[in-house]
């Protein structure tokens, strides 16, 4: 077979692998797969294929190598950073049929899942066994475990010691770009009694795939850490007049190792935009903490209120509790009030929250001036960093505004990387910034070339 194989023959070959009902080639379907949840427009793929087993994934990958067809893995399609086909003639591999819970291993405190399961689905299944996972994104209803792991997902559950989904994964099974299957962690040895230690057998190869965004293979299984449900949970919110005080409070709470599983900062300028009916706002910080017993919780909650309340006003429990209760709908409820969102999720150091927030506020007002678009931000604790989500709002039905949003998005991106702020999921959006990483980027390219000699896996993503 050759590169010039006609499209209809390619589609026939894919149908032979997964069955005709699992191949889509109608334009309306393909248009959806050319986009994610960001404003970035991808190339329209020639087909979407939906494998149902590891063997089918392997066959697709081998076929793609023979025909030199670019493959773009995809699960929920809810990425915000241009996880879209970047070259012509590609096939999207939709992993949402592979969503089984393969095992809940109580002895190893681990569950093995297929990548296409959503957090909402997995949460319900684990809860029936008295367990939970550790980290989930704000859109746990649409986002999958596989898509989250492979893109350094963060969110609910992050706090001291846990910075992202990668911290919660014991091992994975991946179909490599050449079609072989590799298992990482203890299960690299088929005789091992399950997944119980990630850093087994030389290099941390789980880490090689974590953050690779589909460029190094297709994840077909993940072993996630699970824990028993917490004995008690507590909630508290605080208001601050000064961003320095808000940042200092979060830093002090982290430093004191208060067991937060959520610490969220909404700056006043964003709150005033989102909820003008209640303006003027202070900078609001919401905390959710957990403990094994009510007694320990009370001690930790008192410590939290003492530390966070030193320069802030205690606003009660309700704001934080409501956010937690609505955690998978929260962004949906409020995030799109001002229009569609061009989002830049980045990390800043936890000890310099105010420094970076001031810079981001400056950029926000310049963008407003230049493009007539509003920019907001929110931020949550991820161990020693804060994820900051910088959002440019626009009206997608207004072509001029949508174009301006793309320009603003690209401009903000380039400016914040030059401030030393760290983007952690790059997709197609940050590809043109990778050269700024020097030898690090060169090494990524060498790894990619070694594992994917035909460059069939997600070409262009991560600038690879
Ligand atoms: C309103 C909203 C709120 C969000 N909040 C958060 C948040 O709090 N935290 C957060 O981390 N994210 C957040 N996200 C982003 C995203 O929804 C999550 O990260 C989600 O878990 C990604 O999963 P997905 O299935 O949608 O991935 P997709 O968008 O389908 O894919 C993500 C990336 O992974 C690759 N990929 C997917 N499946 C595989 C696989 N099996 N093997 C190899 N590569 C694969 C894709 O090629 C792509 O590069 C949010 C998005 C929205 C729209």
Coordinates of C-alpha atoms and ligand atoms in Angstrom, one line a residue:
X1 CA 0.0 0.0 0.0
X2 CA 1.1 3.6 -0.6
X3 CA 0.6 7.1 0.5
X4 CA -1.5 7.7 -2.5
X5 CA -4.1 5.1 -1.6
X6 CA -7.5 6.7 -2.5
X7 CA -9.7 7.9 0.4
X8 CA -12.5 5.4 -0.3
X9 CA -10.0 2.5 -0.1
X10 CA -8.7 3.8 3.2
X11 CA -12.2 4.0 4.6
X12 CA -12.9 0.5 3.4
X13 CA -9.7 -0.7 5.1
X14 CA -10.8 1.0 8.4
X15 CA -14.3 -0.6 8.1
X16 CA -12.7 -4.0 7.7
X17 CA -10.9 -3.4 11.0
X18 CA -13.6 -2.0 13.2
X19 CA -16.8 -2.8 11.4
X20 CA -18.7 -0.2 9.1
X21 CA -20.8 1.1 12.1
X22 CA -17.6 2.3 13.7
X23 CA -16.2 4.4 10.9
X24 CA -17.6 7.9 10.1
X25 CA -16.9 9.9 7.0
X26 CA -19.9 12.2 6.6
X27 CA -18.9 15.9 6.5
X28 CA -21.0 17.0 9.5
X29 CA -19.4 14.4 11.7
X30 CA -15.9 15.2 10.4
X31 CA -16.4 18.9 11.0
X32 CA -17.0 18.2 14.7
X33 CA -13.8 16.2 14.9
X34 CA -11.9 19.1 13.3
X35 CA -12.5 21.1 16.5
X36 CA -12.1 20.8 20.2
X37 CA -13.5 23.1 22.9
X38 CA -11.1 25.9 21.9
X39 CA -11.5 28.4 19.1
X40 CA -8.7 26.7 17.1
X41 CA -9.7 25.3 13.8
X42 CA -8.1 22.0 12.7
X43 CA -7.9 20.3 9.4
X44 CA -11.0 18.2 8.5
X45 CA -10.0 14.5 8.8
X46 CA -10.9 12.0 6.1
X47 CA -12.5 9.7 8.6
X48 CA -13.2 9.0 12.3
X49 CA -12.6 5.4 13.5
X50 CA -13.9 4.0 16.8
X51 CA -12.0 1.0 17.9
X52 CA -13.4 -1.3 20.6
X53 CA -10.4 -3.3 21.6
X54 CA -6.6 -3.1 22.0
X55 CA -6.3 -5.4 19.0
X56 CA -8.3 -3.0 16.8
X57 CA -6.2 -0.1 18.0
X58 CA -3.1 -2.1 17.0
X59 CA -4.5 -2.9 13.6
X60 CA -5.3 0.8 13.0
X61 CA -1.9 1.9 13.9
X62 CA -0.2 -0.7 11.8
X63 CA -2.4 0.2 8.9
X64 CA -1.6 3.9 9.4
X65 CA 2.1 3.1 9.2
X66 CA 1.7 1.1 6.0
X67 CA -0.3 3.8 4.4
X68 CA 1.5 6.7 6.1
X69 CA -1.8 8.0 7.3
X70 CA -1.6 10.5 10.2
X71 CA -3.7 9.5 13.3
X72 CA -5.1 11.8 15.9
X73 CA -6.4 10.1 19.1
X74 CA -9.3 11.7 20.7
X75 CA -11.7 10.9 23.6
X76 CA -14.2 13.4 24.9
X77 CA -12.9 16.2 22.6
X78 CA -13.1 18.7 25.4
X79 CA -9.6 20.1 25.1
X80 CA -9.1 23.8 25.3
X81 CA -5.7 24.0 23.6
X82 CA -6.1 23.0 19.9
X83 CA -6.0 19.2 20.2
X84 CA -7.2 19.0 16.6
X85 CA -5.8 17.5 13.4
X86 CA -3.1 19.7 12.1
X87 CA -2.3 18.1 8.8
X88 CA -4.5 17.0 5.9
X89 CA -5.6 13.5 5.2
X90 CA -5.7 12.3 8.8
X91 CA -7.9 9.8 10.6
X92 CA -9.2 10.6 14.1
X93 CA -9.1 7.6 16.5
X94 CA -12.1 8.1 18.8
X95 CA -11.5 6.2 22.0
X96 CA -14.9 6.6 23.6
X97 CA -16.0 3.1 23.0
X98 CA -13.2 1.8 25.2
X99 CA -14.6 2.8 28.6
X100 CA -14.7 -0.3 30.7
X101 CA -13.6 -0.6 34.3
X102 CA -11.4 -3.6 33.9
X103 CA -10.6 -4.1 37.6
X104 CA -11.0 -2.5 41.0
X105 CA -8.1 -3.9 43.0
X106 CA -8.8 -3.1 46.6
X107 CA -5.6 -4.8 47.8
X108 CA -3.4 -2.5 45.6
X109 CA -5.8 0.5 46.1
X110 CA -5.9 0.8 42.3
X111 CA -8.4 0.5 39.5
X112 CA -7.6 -0.3 35.9
X113 CA -9.8 1.4 33.3
X114 CA -10.0 1.9 29.6
X115 CA -9.2 5.5 28.6
X116 CA -12.6 6.5 27.3
X117 CA -14.4 6.4 30.6
X118 CA -15.5 9.8 31.9
X119 CA -14.8 10.9 35.4
X120 CA -18.5 11.1 36.2
X121 CA -19.0 7.5 35.1
X122 CA -16.0 6.3 37.0
X123 CA -16.9 8.2 40.1
X124 CA -20.3 6.5 40.3
X125 CA -18.8 3.0 39.8
X126 CA -16.0 3.5 42.4
X127 CA -18.5 5.0 44.9
X128 CA -20.4 1.8 44.9
X129 CA -17.3 0.1 46.2
X130 CA -16.6 2.9 48.8
X131 CA -13.7 4.3 46.7
X132 CA -12.9 7.4 44.7
X133 CA -10.1 8.6 42.4
X134 CA -7.9 11.5 43.4
X135 CA -8.0 14.2 40.7
X136 CA -10.7 15.1 38.2
X137 CA -11.2 18.1 35.9
X138 CA -13.9 20.7 36.3
X139 CA -15.8 19.1 33.4
X140 CA -15.8 15.6 34.8
X141 CA -19.0 14.9 32.9
X142 CA -17.5 15.2 29.4
X143 CA -13.8 14.8 30.1
X144 CA -12.3 11.3 30.0
X145 CA -9.6 9.8 32.2
X146 CA -7.3 9.0 29.2
X147 CA -7.6 12.5 27.7
X148 CA -6.8 14.0 31.1
X149 CA -3.8 11.8 31.9
X150 CA -2.2 12.3 28.5
X151 CA -2.5 16.1 28.8
X152 CA -1.3 16.6 32.4
X153 CA -4.9 17.2 33.6
X154 CA -5.5 19.0 36.9
X155 CA -8.5 20.1 38.9
X156 CA -10.6 18.9 41.9
X157 CA -8.4 16.9 44.3
X158 CA -5.2 18.8 43.7
X159 CA -3.6 20.3 46.8
X160 CA -0.5 19.5 48.9
X161 CA 1.4 16.6 47.3
X162 CA -0.9 16.2 44.3
X163 CA -0.3 18.4 41.3
X164 CA -2.0 16.6 38.5
X165 CA -3.5 13.4 37.1
X166 CA 0.0 12.0 36.4
X167 CA 0.6 11.9 40.2
X168 CA -2.4 9.5 40.5
X169 CA -1.4 7.0 37.8
X170 CA 0.5 3.8 38.7
X171 CA 1.0 2.6 35.2
X172 CA -0.4 2.5 31.7
X173 CA -0.8 0.3 28.6
X174 CA 0.0 2.0 25.4
X175 CA -0.2 1.0 21.7
X176 CA 3.1 2.4 20.4
X177 CA 3.3 4.2 17.1
X178 CA 4.6 1.0 15.5
X179 CA 1.7 -1.1 16.8
X180 CA 3.4 -3.0 19.7
X181 CA 1.8 -2.8 23.1
X182 CA 3.9 -1.7 26.2
X183 CA 2.8 -1.8 29.8
X184 CA 4.5 0.4 32.3
X185 CA 5.0 0.2 36.1
X186 CA 5.0 -3.1 37.9
X187 CA 2.9 -4.8 35.3
X188 CA 5.8 -4.5 32.8
X189 CA 6.5 -7.9 34.5
X190 CA 3.5 -10.0 33.6
X191 CA 4.1 -12.0 36.8
X192 CA 3.5 -9.0 39.0
X193 CA 0.5 -9.0 41.2
X194 CA -1.1 -6.0 39.6
X195 CA -0.1 -2.4 39.5
X196 CA 1.3 -1.3 42.8
X197 CA 4.4 0.8 42.1
X198 CA 4.9 3.2 39.2
X199 CA 8.7 3.6 39.3
X200 CA 9.5 0.0 38.5
X201 CA 12.2 -1.2 36.2
X202 CA 14.6 1.7 35.3
X203 CA 13.1 4.9 33.8
X204 CA 9.6 6.2 34.6
X205 CA 8.1 5.2 31.3
X206 CA 4.6 6.1 32.6
X207 CA 5.9 9.7 32.7
X208 CA 7.1 9.4 29.1
X209 CA 3.5 9.1 28.0
X210 CA 2.0 11.5 30.6
X211 CA 1.7 14.8 28.8
X212 CA 2.6 13.3 25.4
X213 CA -0.9 14.3 24.0
X214 CA -1.2 11.4 21.6
X215 CA 2.2 12.0 19.9
X216 CA 3.8 8.8 21.3
X217 CA 1.0 6.3 21.0
X218 CA -2.5 5.5 22.0
X219 CA -3.3 4.8 25.7
X220 CA -5.5 1.8 26.0
X221 CA -5.5 1.2 29.8
X222 CA -4.6 3.2 32.8
X223 CA -4.0 2.1 36.4
X224 CA -5.3 4.8 38.7
X225 CA -4.8 5.2 42.4
X226 CA -8.0 5.0 44.4
X227 CA -8.7 5.9 48.0
X228 CA -11.5 5.3 50.5
X229 CA -14.1 8.1 50.7
X230 CA -13.0 10.8 53.1
X231 CA -14.4 10.7 56.7
X232 CA -15.3 14.4 56.7
X233 CA -15.1 17.4 54.5
X234 CA -15.0 21.1 55.4
X235 CA -15.5 24.3 53.4
X236 CA -14.5 27.9 53.8
X237 CA -14.3 31.1 51.7
X238 CA -12.5 34.4 52.3
X239 CA -12.5 37.8 50.8
X240 CA -9.3 40.0 50.4
X241 CA -9.0 43.6 49.4
X242 CA -5.5 43.1 48.2
X243 CA -4.2 40.4 45.8
X244 CA -1.0 40.2 47.8
X245 CA -3.0 39.1 50.9
X246 CA -5.1 36.6 48.8
X247 CA -1.9 35.1 47.4
X248 CA -0.1 35.0 50.7
X249 CA -3.1 33.2 52.3
X250 CA -3.0 30.4 49.8
X251 CA 0.7 30.1 50.1
X252 CA 0.5 30.0 53.9
X253 CA -2.3 27.4 53.8
X254 CA -0.2 25.2 51.5
X255 CA 2.9 25.7 53.5
X256 CA 1.0 24.6 56.7
X257 CA 0.1 21.4 54.8
X258 CA -3.6 21.9 55.5
X259 CA -5.3 19.1 53.7
X260 CA -7.0 21.1 50.9
X261 CA -8.4 19.3 47.9
X262 CA -9.4 22.5 46.3
X263 CA -8.2 26.1 46.8
X264 CA -9.5 28.5 44.2
X265 CA -8.7 32.2 43.7
X266 CA -11.1 34.4 41.8
X267 CA -9.7 37.9 41.4
X268 CA -12.0 40.8 42.0
X269 CA -11.7 42.1 38.4
X270 CA -13.0 38.8 37.1
X271 CA -15.7 38.5 39.7
X272 CA -16.9 42.0 38.8
X273 CA -17.2 41.0 35.2
X274 CA -18.9 37.7 35.8
X275 CA -21.3 38.8 38.5
X276 CA -21.7 42.6 38.1
X277 CA -25.0 42.5 40.0
X278 CA -23.0 41.8 43.2
X279 CA -20.1 44.1 42.4
X280 CA -17.8 45.4 43.8
X281 CA -16.2 42.1 44.7
X282 CA -13.1 41.4 46.8
X283 CA -10.6 38.8 45.7
X284 CA -12.4 35.5 46.7
X285 CA -10.6 32.4 47.8
X286 CA -12.5 29.2 48.4
X287 CA -11.1 26.2 50.2
X288 CA -12.4 22.6 50.4
X289 CA -10.5 20.3 52.9
X290 CA -10.9 16.7 53.9
X291 CA -9.9 14.6 56.8
X292 CA -10.3 11.0 58.0
X293 CA -12.4 12.0 61.1
X294 CA -14.6 14.8 62.1
X295 CA -12.3 15.6 65.0
X296 CA -9.3 16.0 62.8
X297 CA -11.3 18.0 60.3
X298 CA -12.3 20.5 63.0
X299 CA -8.7 21.0 64.0
X300 CA -7.7 21.5 60.3
X301 CA -10.6 23.8 59.6
X302 CA -9.7 26.0 62.6
X303 CA -6.1 26.1 61.4
X304 CA -7.4 27.1 57.9
X305 CA -9.6 29.8 59.3
X306 CA -6.8 31.2 61.4
X307 CA -4.2 31.3 58.7
X308 CA -6.4 32.3 55.7
X309 CA -8.3 34.8 57.9
X310 CA -5.3 36.7 59.1
X311 CA -5.7 39.4 56.4
X312 CA -9.0 38.3 54.9
X313 CA -12.7 38.4 55.8
X314 CA -14.2 35.0 56.5
X315 CA -17.2 34.6 54.2
X316 CA -18.6 31.4 55.6
X317 CA -18.8 27.9 54.2
X318 CA -21.5 28.2 51.7
X319 CA -19.7 29.6 48.6
X320 CA -17.1 26.8 48.7
X321 CA -19.6 24.1 49.5
X322 CA -21.8 25.1 46.6
X323 CA -18.9 25.1 44.2
X324 CA -17.9 21.6 45.4
X325 CA -21.4 20.3 45.1
X326 CA -21.7 21.6 41.5
X327 CA -18.1 20.8 40.7
X328 CA -18.7 19.2 37.3
X329 CA -21.2 21.8 36.2
X330 CA -19.6 24.8 37.8
X331 CA -17.7 26.1 34.7
X332 CA -20.7 25.3 32.5
X333 CA -23.0 27.3 34.9
X334 CA -20.9 30.5 35.1
X335 CA -17.9 30.2 32.7
X336 CA -19.7 30.9 29.5
X337 CA -21.9 33.8 30.8
X338 CA -19.8 36.3 28.8
X339 CA -19.6 34.2 25.6
X340 CA -17.3 31.5 24.2
X341 CA -13.9 31.1 25.9
X342 CA -10.4 31.1 24.5
X343 CA -8.6 29.5 27.4
X344 CA -4.9 29.4 28.4
X345 CA -4.3 27.0 31.3
X346 CA -0.8 27.7 32.8
X347 CA 1.1 27.1 36.0
X348 CA 2.7 29.8 38.2
X349 CA 4.8 29.4 41.4
X350 CA 2.6 29.2 44.5
X351 CA 4.9 31.7 46.3
X352 CA 4.4 34.4 43.6
X353 CA 0.7 34.5 43.1
X354 CA 0.3 38.2 43.4
X355 CA 3.3 39.0 41.2
X356 CA 1.8 37.0 38.3
X357 CA -1.8 38.0 38.8
X358 CA -0.8 41.6 38.5
X359 CA 1.0 40.9 35.3
X360 CA -2.0 38.9 34.0
X361 CA -4.3 41.8 35.0
X362 CA -2.1 44.2 33.0
X363 CA -2.3 42.0 30.0
X364 CA -6.0 41.7 30.4
X365 CA -6.6 45.4 30.3
X366 CA -4.2 45.8 27.3
X367 CA -6.1 43.2 25.4
X368 CA -9.4 44.8 26.2
X369 CA -8.0 48.1 24.9
X370 CA -6.5 46.6 21.7
X371 CA -9.1 44.1 20.7
X372 CA -12.2 45.2 22.6
X373 CA -12.4 41.7 24.3
X374 CA -12.8 40.9 28.0
X375 CA -10.2 38.7 29.7
X376 CA -10.7 37.0 33.0
X377 CA -8.7 34.6 35.2
X378 CA -9.2 32.1 37.9
X379 CA -6.6 29.9 39.7
X380 CA -6.3 26.8 41.8
X381 CA -3.7 25.2 43.9
X382 CA -1.7 22.3 42.5
X383 CA 0.8 21.5 45.2
X384 CA 3.7 23.9 44.7
X385 CA 2.1 25.8 41.8
X386 CA -1.2 27.4 41.0
X387 CA -2.9 26.6 37.7
X388 CA -4.1 29.9 36.3
X389 CA -6.8 29.7 33.6
X390 CA -6.6 32.9 31.5
X391 CA -9.9 33.3 29.6
X392 CA -10.6 35.6 26.6
X393 CA -14.4 35.9 26.1
X394 CA -15.9 36.4 22.6
X395 CA -19.1 36.0 20.7
X396 CA -18.6 33.1 18.2
X397 CA -21.4 34.3 16.0
X398 CA -19.6 37.5 15.3
X399 CA -16.8 36.6 12.8
X400 CA -14.8 39.8 13.5
X401 CA -14.9 39.2 17.2
X402 CA -14.0 35.5 16.8
X403 CA -11.0 36.4 14.6
X404 CA -9.9 39.0 17.2
X405 CA -10.2 36.4 20.0
X406 CA -7.8 34.1 18.1
X407 CA -5.4 37.0 17.7
X408 CA -5.7 38.0 21.3
X409 CA -5.3 34.3 22.4
X410 CA -2.1 34.0 20.4
X411 CA -0.7 37.3 21.7
X412 CA -1.4 36.5 25.3
X413 CA 0.1 33.0 24.9
X414 CA 3.3 34.4 23.5
X415 CA 3.6 37.1 26.2
X416 CA 2.9 34.8 29.1
X417 CA 5.5 32.2 28.1
X418 CA 8.0 35.0 27.9
X419 CA 7.1 35.9 31.5
X420 CA 8.3 32.5 32.6
X421 CA 4.7 31.2 33.1
X422 CA 4.5 27.5 32.3
X423 CA 1.9 26.2 29.9
X424 CA 1.5 22.5 30.7
X425 CA -0.7 21.2 27.9
X426 CA 0.4 22.4 24.5
X427 CA -1.7 20.9 21.8
X428 CA -1.5 22.8 18.5
X429 CA -1.8 26.1 20.2
X430 CA 1.6 26.3 21.8
X431 CA 3.4 24.4 19.1
X432 CA 5.0 27.6 17.7
X433 CA 6.5 28.4 21.2
X434 CA 8.3 25.1 21.7
X435 CA 11.5 26.3 20.1
X436 CA 11.9 28.6 23.1
X437 CA 12.7 25.5 25.2
X438 CA 16.0 24.8 23.3
X439 CA 17.6 21.4 24.0
X440 CA 14.5 20.2 25.8
X441 CA 12.5 20.5 22.6
X442 CA 15.4 18.9 20.6
X443 CA 15.2 15.9 23.0
X444 CA 11.5 15.6 22.6
X445 CA 12.0 15.6 18.8
X446 CA 14.6 12.8 19.1
X447 CA 12.3 10.7 21.3
X448 CA 9.5 11.2 18.9
X449 CA 11.6 10.2 15.9
X450 CA 12.8 7.1 17.7
X451 CA 9.4 5.9 18.7
X452 CA 7.4 7.1 15.7
X453 CA 9.7 7.0 12.6
X454 CA 6.9 7.6 10.2
X455 CA 5.5 10.5 12.3
X456 CA 2.0 9.1 12.1
X457 CA 1.0 10.0 15.7
X458 CA -0.6 13.4 16.0
X459 CA 1.9 15.2 13.8
X460 CA 2.2 18.9 14.6
X461 CA 0.9 18.5 18.2
X462 CA 3.6 19.8 20.7
X463 CA 5.4 21.1 17.6
X464 CA 6.5 17.5 16.8
Ligands
LIG1 C1 -15.6 23.7 30.7 C2 -14.3 23.0 30.7 C3 -13.6 22.8 31.9 C4 -12.4 22.1 32.0 N1 -11.8 22.0 33.2 C5 -10.6 21.3 33.2 C6 -10.0 21.1 34.5 O1 -10.4 21.6 35.5 N2 -8.8 20.4 34.5 C7 -8.3 19.9 33.3 O2 -7.3 19.2 33.4 N3 -8.9 20.0 32.2 C8 -10.1 20.7 32.1 N4 -10.7 20.8 30.9 C9 -10.1 20.2 29.7 C10 -10.5 18.8 29.4 O3 -11.9 18.8 29.4 C11 -10.0 17.7 30.3 O4 -8.6 17.8 30.5 C12 -10.4 16.3 29.9 O5 -10.1 15.4 30.8 C13 -9.8 15.9 28.6 O6 -10.3 14.7 28.2 P1 -11.0 14.5 26.8 O7 -11.5 13.1 26.8 O8 -12.0 15.5 26.5 O9 -9.7 14.6 25.9 P2 -9.6 15.0 24.4 O10 -9.9 16.4 24.2 O11 -10.4 14.0 23.6 O12 -8.0 14.7 24.2 C14 -7.1 15.4 24.9 C15 -5.7 15.0 24.4 O13 -5.4 13.7 24.6 C16 -5.2 12.9 23.5 N5 -5.8 11.7 23.7 C17 -7.1 11.4 24.0 N6 -7.3 10.1 24.3 C18 -6.1 9.5 24.1 C19 -5.7 8.2 24.2 N7 -6.5 7.2 24.6 N8 -4.4 7.9 23.9 C20 -3.5 8.9 23.5 N9 -3.9 10.2 23.4 C21 -5.2 10.5 23.7 C22 -5.8 13.8 22.3 O14 -5.1 13.5 21.1 C23 -5.6 15.2 22.9 O15 -4.3 15.6 22.6 C24 -11.9 21.6 30.8 C25 -12.6 21.7 29.6 C26 -13.8 22.4 29.6 C27 -14.5 22.5 28.2

